Coordinates of C-alpha atoms and ligand atoms in Angstrom, one line a residue:
M1 CA 24.3 -9.0 26.9
M2 CA 21.8 -11.7 27.7
G3 CA 21.1 -15.1 26.3
T4 CA 18.3 -15.0 23.7
R5 CA 16.2 -18.2 23.7
V6 CA 14.9 -19.2 20.3
L7 CA 11.8 -21.4 20.4
L8 CA 10.3 -22.9 17.2
V9 CA 6.5 -22.7 17.0
D10 CA 3.9 -24.1 14.5
A11 CA 2.5 -20.9 12.9
R12 CA -0.9 -22.4 12.5
D13 CA -1.2 -24.3 15.7
P14 CA 1.4 -23.0 18.2
D15 CA 2.2 -25.1 21.4
Q16 CA 0.3 -23.7 24.4
A17 CA 3.2 -24.5 26.7
V18 CA 5.5 -22.3 24.6
L19 CA 3.0 -19.5 24.4
H20 CA 2.5 -19.8 28.2
E21 CA 6.3 -19.4 28.8
A22 CA 6.6 -16.4 26.3
G23 CA 3.5 -14.8 27.9
R24 CA 5.1 -15.1 31.4
I25 CA 8.2 -13.3 30.1
I26 CA 6.2 -10.4 28.8
R27 CA 4.0 -10.2 32.0
T28 CA 7.2 -10.0 34.1
G29 CA 8.8 -7.2 32.1
G30 CA 10.9 -9.0 29.5
L31 CA 11.0 -8.8 25.7
V32 CA 9.8 -11.4 23.2
A33 CA 10.0 -11.2 19.5
F34 CA 7.1 -12.9 17.6
P35 CA 5.7 -13.4 14.2
T36 CA 2.7 -11.5 12.8
E37 CA 1.1 -11.6 9.4
T38 CA 3.1 -8.4 8.5
V39 CA 6.6 -8.5 10.0
Y40 CA 8.1 -9.8 13.3
G41 CA 7.3 -7.6 16.3
L42 CA 9.3 -7.0 19.4
G43 CA 6.9 -7.3 22.3
A44 CA 6.7 -6.0 25.9
N45 CA 3.9 -5.3 28.4
A46 CA 2.4 -2.0 27.2
L47 CA 1.3 -1.0 30.6
D48 CA 4.8 -1.4 32.1
A49 CA 6.9 1.7 31.6
D50 CA 10.2 -0.1 32.4
A51 CA 9.5 -2.9 30.0
V52 CA 8.6 -0.4 27.3
A53 CA 11.9 1.4 27.9
R54 CA 13.8 -1.9 27.3
I55 CA 12.2 -2.0 23.8
F56 CA 13.8 1.3 23.0
A57 CA 17.1 0.3 24.4
A58 CA 17.2 -3.0 22.6
K59 CA 16.3 -1.4 19.2
G60 CA 18.2 1.9 19.7
R61 CA 15.0 3.5 18.8
P62 CA 14.6 7.4 19.1
P63 CA 12.5 8.0 22.1
D64 CA 10.1 10.3 20.1
N65 CA 8.9 7.4 17.9
P66 CA 5.8 5.9 19.5
L67 CA 4.8 2.1 19.5
I68 CA 1.8 0.2 18.3
V69 CA -0.1 -1.6 21.0
H70 CA -1.3 -5.1 20.0
I71 CA -4.6 -6.6 21.3
A72 CA -6.3 -10.1 20.9
A73 CA -9.9 -8.9 21.0
T74 CA -11.5 -5.7 19.6
E75 CA -13.0 -4.6 23.0
D76 CA -9.5 -4.6 24.6
I77 CA -8.9 -1.4 22.8
E78 CA -10.7 0.2 25.8
R79 CA -7.8 -0.9 28.0
V80 CA -5.5 1.6 26.3
A81 CA -7.8 4.1 24.5
R82 CA -10.7 6.4 25.3
P83 CA -12.4 7.1 21.9
D84 CA -15.5 9.4 21.7
E85 CA -18.7 8.0 20.3
E86 CA -18.0 8.8 16.6
T87 CA -14.4 7.5 16.8
R88 CA -15.7 4.3 18.5
R89 CA -18.2 3.9 15.6
R90 CA -15.4 4.1 13.1
V91 CA -13.2 1.7 15.0
T92 CA -16.0 -0.8 15.2
A93 CA -16.7 -0.6 11.4
L94 CA -13.0 -1.0 10.7
A95 CA -12.5 -3.8 13.2
Q96 CA -15.5 -5.8 11.8
R97 CA -13.9 -5.7 8.2
H98 CA -10.2 -5.6 8.9
W99 CA -9.4 -7.1 12.3
P100 CA -7.6 -9.3 12.9
G101 CA -5.4 -7.9 10.1
P102 CA -2.8 -5.4 8.9
L103 CA -4.5 -2.2 10.1
T104 CA -3.4 0.1 13.0
V105 CA -5.7 2.8 14.2
I106 CA -4.6 5.9 16.1
V107 CA -7.1 7.0 18.8
P108 CA -7.1 9.1 22.0
K109 CA -5.2 7.3 24.8
R110 CA -6.0 6.5 28.3
E111 CA -3.9 7.9 31.1
E112 CA -2.7 4.6 32.3
V113 CA -0.7 4.1 29.0
P114 CA 3.0 4.9 29.9
E115 CA 4.4 7.9 28.1
G116 CA 7.1 5.8 26.5
V117 CA 4.5 3.9 24.4
T118 CA 3.0 7.0 22.8
A119 CA 6.3 9.2 23.0
G120 CA 4.3 11.8 25.0
L121 CA 1.5 12.1 22.5
D122 CA -2.2 12.1 23.7
T123 CA -3.0 9.3 21.1
V124 CA -2.2 5.6 21.0
A125 CA -1.8 3.3 18.0
V126 CA -3.6 0.0 18.3
R127 CA -3.9 -3.2 16.1
M128 CA -5.1 -6.8 16.3
P129 CA -2.6 -8.9 14.4
D130 CA -3.9 -11.9 12.2
H131 CA -1.5 -14.6 13.3
P132 CA -2.2 -17.4 15.8
V133 CA 1.2 -17.1 17.5
A134 CA 0.8 -13.3 18.0
L135 CA -2.9 -13.7 19.2
G136 CA -1.8 -16.6 21.4
L137 CA 1.0 -14.7 22.9
I138 CA -1.2 -11.7 23.7
R139 CA -3.8 -13.9 25.3
A140 CA -1.2 -15.8 27.3
A141 CA 0.5 -12.5 28.5
G142 CA -3.0 -11.3 29.6
V143 CA -1.9 -7.6 29.0
P144 CA -1.8 -5.4 25.8
V145 CA 1.5 -5.9 24.1
A146 CA 3.5 -2.9 22.7
A147 CA 5.5 -4.1 19.7
P148 CA 7.4 -2.2 17.1
S149 CA 9.0 -4.1 14.3
A150 CA 11.8 -6.4 15.7
N151 CA 14.7 -4.7 13.9
R152 CA 17.5 -2.5 15.0
S153 CA 16.4 1.1 14.4
G154 CA 17.0 2.1 10.8
R155 CA 17.3 -1.5 9.5
P156 CA 14.7 -3.2 7.3
S157 CA 11.9 -4.8 9.1
P158 CA 12.3 -8.6 9.9
T159 CA 10.3 -11.1 7.9
E160 CA 11.9 -14.1 9.5
A161 CA 13.4 -15.1 12.8
A162 CA 16.9 -15.1 11.4
H163 CA 16.5 -11.4 10.6
V164 CA 15.5 -10.7 14.2
L165 CA 18.6 -12.6 15.6
D166 CA 20.9 -10.8 13.2
D167 CA 19.8 -7.5 14.7
L168 CA 18.8 -8.4 18.3
A169 CA 20.5 -11.6 19.5
G170 CA 21.8 -11.0 23.0
R171 CA 19.6 -8.0 23.5
I172 CA 16.1 -9.6 24.0
D173 CA 14.9 -12.5 26.1
M174 CA 13.2 -14.7 23.5
V175 CA 12.3 -15.2 19.8
L176 CA 9.4 -17.3 18.8
D177 CA 10.3 -18.6 15.4
G178 CA 7.1 -19.2 13.4
G179 CA 8.7 -19.1 10.0
V180 CA 8.5 -16.5 7.3
T181 CA 5.7 -13.8 7.7
S182 CA 3.1 -13.8 4.9
I183 CA 2.5 -10.2 4.0
G184 CA 6.1 -8.9 4.5
L185 CA 5.2 -5.2 5.0
E186 CA 4.1 -3.4 8.1
S187 CA 0.5 -2.5 8.7
T188 CA -1.5 0.4 7.4
V189 CA -1.4 3.2 10.0
L190 CA -4.7 5.2 10.1
D191 CA -5.1 8.2 12.2
L192 CA -8.7 8.4 13.6
S193 CA -7.9 11.3 16.0
V194 CA -8.3 13.7 13.1
D195 CA -11.1 14.5 10.6
P196 CA -11.0 13.2 7.9
P197 CA -8.9 10.2 8.9
F198 CA -5.4 10.3 7.7
V199 CA -3.1 7.5 6.5
H200 CA 0.3 7.9 7.9
R201 CA 1.7 4.7 6.5
P202 CA 0.3 2.7 3.5
G203 CA 0.0 -1.0 4.0
A204 CA -2.0 -4.1 2.8
V205 CA -5.3 -2.4 3.8
T206 CA -5.6 0.2 1.0
A207 CA -7.1 3.8 1.2
D208 CA -9.8 2.6 -1.2
Q209 CA -10.8 -0.2 1.2
L210 CA -10.8 2.3 4.2
K211 CA -13.0 4.8 2.3
E212 CA -15.4 2.0 1.4
T213 CA -15.6 0.7 5.0
L214 CA -16.0 4.1 6.6
Q215 CA -18.1 5.7 3.8
I216 CA -16.1 8.9 4.2
D217 CA -13.1 10.5 2.6
V218 CA -9.7 9.4 3.9
H219 CA -6.5 11.4 3.3
M220 CA -3.2 9.9 2.3
G221 CA 0.3 11.1 3.7
K222 CA 2.4 12.6 1.0
D223 CA 5.3 10.3 0.1
S224 CA 8.3 12.6 -0.3
A225 CA 11.5 13.4 1.5
P226 CA 10.7 14.8 5.0
A227 CA 11.3 18.5 5.4
D228 CA 12.7 19.8 8.6
G229 CA 10.2 20.5 11.4
P230 CA 7.6 18.5 13.3
A231 CA 6.3 15.4 11.5
P232 CA 2.6 14.5 11.9
S233 CA 3.5 10.9 12.7
P234 CA 6.9 10.7 14.3
G235 CA 8.0 7.5 12.5
V236 CA 7.5 9.3 9.2
K237 CA 10.5 11.6 9.7
Y238 CA 13.2 8.9 10.1
E239 CA 14.9 7.3 7.3
H240 CA 13.4 3.9 7.9
Y241 CA 14.2 0.6 6.3
A242 CA 17.6 1.8 5.1
P243 CA 20.3 -0.7 4.0
R244 CA 23.9 0.3 4.8
T245 CA 24.7 0.4 1.1
P246 CA 23.5 3.4 -0.9
C247 CA 20.4 2.7 -2.9
V248 CA 18.9 4.3 -6.0
L249 CA 15.3 3.7 -6.9
Y250 CA 14.0 3.9 -10.5
E251 CA 10.3 4.8 -10.9
G252 CA 8.2 5.0 -14.1
A253 CA 6.8 3.0 -16.9
P254 CA 8.5 -0.4 -16.8
H255 CA 9.9 -0.3 -20.4
A256 CA 11.5 3.1 -19.9
V257 CA 12.9 2.1 -16.5
E258 CA 14.4 -1.0 -18.1
I259 CA 16.3 1.0 -20.6
R260 CA 17.7 3.5 -18.0
L261 CA 18.6 0.8 -15.5
K262 CA 20.4 -1.2 -18.1
G263 CA 22.4 1.7 -19.2
A264 CA 23.3 2.7 -15.5
L265 CA 24.4 -0.8 -14.7
A266 CA 26.5 -1.1 -17.9
R267 CA 28.2 2.1 -16.9
E268 CA 28.9 1.0 -13.4
R269 CA 30.5 -2.2 -14.8
R270 CA 32.7 -0.3 -17.2
A271 CA 33.8 2.0 -14.3
G272 CA 34.9 -1.0 -12.3
R273 CA 32.3 -0.6 -9.7
R274 CA 30.3 -3.5 -8.2
A275 CA 26.5 -2.8 -8.4
A276 CA 23.7 -4.9 -6.9
L277 CA 20.2 -5.1 -8.5
L278 CA 16.9 -5.6 -6.7
A279 CA 14.4 -6.2 -9.6
T280 CA 11.2 -8.0 -10.6
D281 CA 11.6 -11.4 -12.4
E282 CA 11.0 -9.6 -15.7
G283 CA 13.6 -6.9 -15.1
A284 CA 16.1 -9.4 -13.9
A285 CA 15.7 -11.4 -17.1
R286 CA 16.2 -8.3 -19.2
F287 CA 19.1 -6.5 -17.5
G288 CA 20.3 -8.6 -14.5
H289 CA 23.4 -9.9 -16.3
H290 CA 24.9 -6.4 -16.1
A291 CA 24.8 -6.4 -12.2
A292 CA 27.4 -8.0 -10.0
V293 CA 24.5 -9.6 -7.8
V294 CA 20.8 -9.7 -8.3
C295 CA 17.9 -10.4 -5.8
Q296 CA 14.5 -11.1 -7.6
V297 CA 11.4 -10.1 -5.8
G298 CA 8.9 -11.8 -8.0
S299 CA 6.8 -11.1 -11.0
R300 CA 5.4 -7.7 -11.8
G301 CA 2.1 -9.3 -12.1
D302 CA 2.0 -10.4 -8.4
V303 CA 2.4 -7.5 -6.1
H304 CA 1.8 -9.8 -3.0
I305 CA 4.9 -11.8 -3.8
V306 CA 6.8 -8.6 -4.4
A307 CA 5.8 -7.3 -0.9
H308 CA 6.5 -10.6 0.7
N309 CA 10.2 -10.5 -0.6
I310 CA 11.2 -6.9 -0.5
Y311 CA 12.8 -6.7 2.9
R312 CA 14.6 -10.1 2.6
C313 CA 16.1 -8.8 -0.7
L314 CA 17.2 -5.5 0.9
R315 CA 18.9 -7.4 3.8
Q316 CA 20.5 -9.9 1.4
L317 CA 21.9 -7.3 -0.9
D318 CA 23.1 -5.3 2.0
Q319 CA 25.3 -8.3 3.1
E320 CA 27.1 -8.2 -0.4
D321 CA 30.3 -6.4 -1.0
V322 CA 28.8 -3.9 -3.4
D323 CA 29.2 -0.1 -4.0
I324 CA 25.6 0.7 -4.7
I325 CA 22.1 -1.0 -5.0
Y326 CA 19.9 -0.3 -7.9
I327 CA 16.2 -0.9 -7.4
E328 CA 13.6 -1.4 -10.0
G329 CA 10.3 0.1 -8.9
I330 CA 6.8 -1.3 -9.4
A331 CA 3.5 0.4 -10.2
P332 CA 2.3 2.3 -7.1
V333 CA -1.2 1.0 -7.0
G334 CA -3.0 -1.1 -4.3
L335 CA -0.4 -2.9 -2.3
G336 CA 2.2 -1.5 -4.8
E337 CA 1.7 1.8 -3.0
A338 CA 3.0 0.4 0.2
V339 CA 5.9 -1.3 -1.5
M340 CA 6.9 1.9 -3.2
N341 CA 6.6 3.8 0.0
R342 CA 9.1 1.5 1.7
L343 CA 11.5 1.5 -1.3
R344 CA 11.5 5.3 -1.5
R345 CA 12.5 5.4 2.2
A346 CA 15.1 2.6 1.7
S347 CA 16.7 4.7 -1.1
G348 CA 16.8 7.7 1.2
Y349 CA 14.6 9.3 -1.5
R350 CA 17.4 8.9 -4.2
I351 CA 14.9 8.5 -6.9
V352 CA 15.2 8.6 -10.6
H353 CA 11.8 9.4 -12.2
V354 CA 11.9 8.0 -15.7
V355 CA 9.3 9.3 -18.1
Ligands
TXA1 O1 2.8 -4.3 11.0 C1 3.1 -3.6 11.9 O2 2.6 -2.5 12.2 C2 4.3 -4.1 12.8 C3 3.9 -5.4 13.5 C4 4.9 -5.8 14.6 O3 2.6 -5.2 14.1 N1 4.7 -3.0 13.8 C5 5.3 -1.9 13.3 O4 5.7 -1.0 14.4 O5 5.6 -1.7 12.2 P1 6.7 0.2 14.1 O6 7.0 0.7 15.6 O7 7.9 -0.3 13.3 O8 5.9 1.2 13.4 C6 4.9 2.0 14.1 C7 4.5 3.2 13.3 C8 5.5 4.3 13.5 O9 5.7 4.9 12.2 C9 5.0 5.3 14.5 O10 5.5 6.5 14.3 C10 3.5 5.2 14.2 O11 3.3 3.9 13.9 N2 2.8 5.5 15.4 C11 2.6 4.9 16.6 N3 1.9 5.5 17.4 C12 1.5 6.6 16.8 C13 0.7 7.8 17.2 N4 0.1 7.9 18.4 N5 0.6 8.8 16.3 C14 1.2 8.7 15.1 N6 1.9 7.7 14.7 C15 2.1 6.7 15.5
MG2 MG1 9.6 -0.4 12.4

């Protein structure tokens, strides 16, 4: 156990002395959790194999799940990657439109990148986060910063400093508390080492936006329970974002989902079981009274608010003394695709398709 220092920072205009101190910890092999526009990351010097090993130990992360390297300037991708000409053109086009921002690209790695970062793969994941604290920290550290989401492995990603402390207090050196993250879901992960490029994980940058920027076809990973055997992106095979309490996700047309969920909740109540409900504002208004506890993620009409609240609600309901969590799905379009991807995983693919 170590003492974890928590330093408050202004998300828009962070104190340079605080960034300097946090940067020094990273440069000297320590671990600092910091806010990005997506979720909180757990940062270490990406070029220091021992520091990277500490990330895996603190999180309890399986060693075959590689990390994302965070940079503060597009050209710094060259410090960890060795893209060919065509890949470099693609990175440049994507960076111009989406960096800094919630897009991670997978490209051929440089030899200097420790094996731990890439889990032995010959590719490396890189992104430039759109957050003054994250960018300031990377600059202050003076090195590329490897950072997975700052949760214990298998827990929902943290969208505020309190979530990081719930999972990692005493296991990391410092948390920079810059308040609640804006997007609330992890970045889009786009593999540029294959042709056509392949989306391993949907996020706030959508497949349509990627196609438009690249002017080529982009393939989407299939969102279904992982079969046994090697996964194309190692992270895909783990049951991520999973609350401790079993979850069931309802997908389909909103009105049909309402009827089925209402029936399921009423049955649980009659059976003397305590059920929690994660629902939209509209769903909560219609059938929330049948659940023992409700967490509202926002209106169906505003998928950005829903994305912003989803992990907080999963964590919150998981603290409750309930037997099961029922989840009302939303339309899987645009950012809703990323929301549903995370909810399917959270439910361990226990999904009721309502038609
Ligand atoms: O928004 C985000 O991406 C956040 C913030 C902190 O930047 N980070 C994040 O990291 O979500 P993490 O470690 O929780 O997720 C990284 C994902 C994993 O699914 C991992 O398997 C995949 O990226 N990944 C990393 N390197 C890869 C590679 N070389 N090939 C394929 N997948 C890779
Ligand atoms: Mg993660």
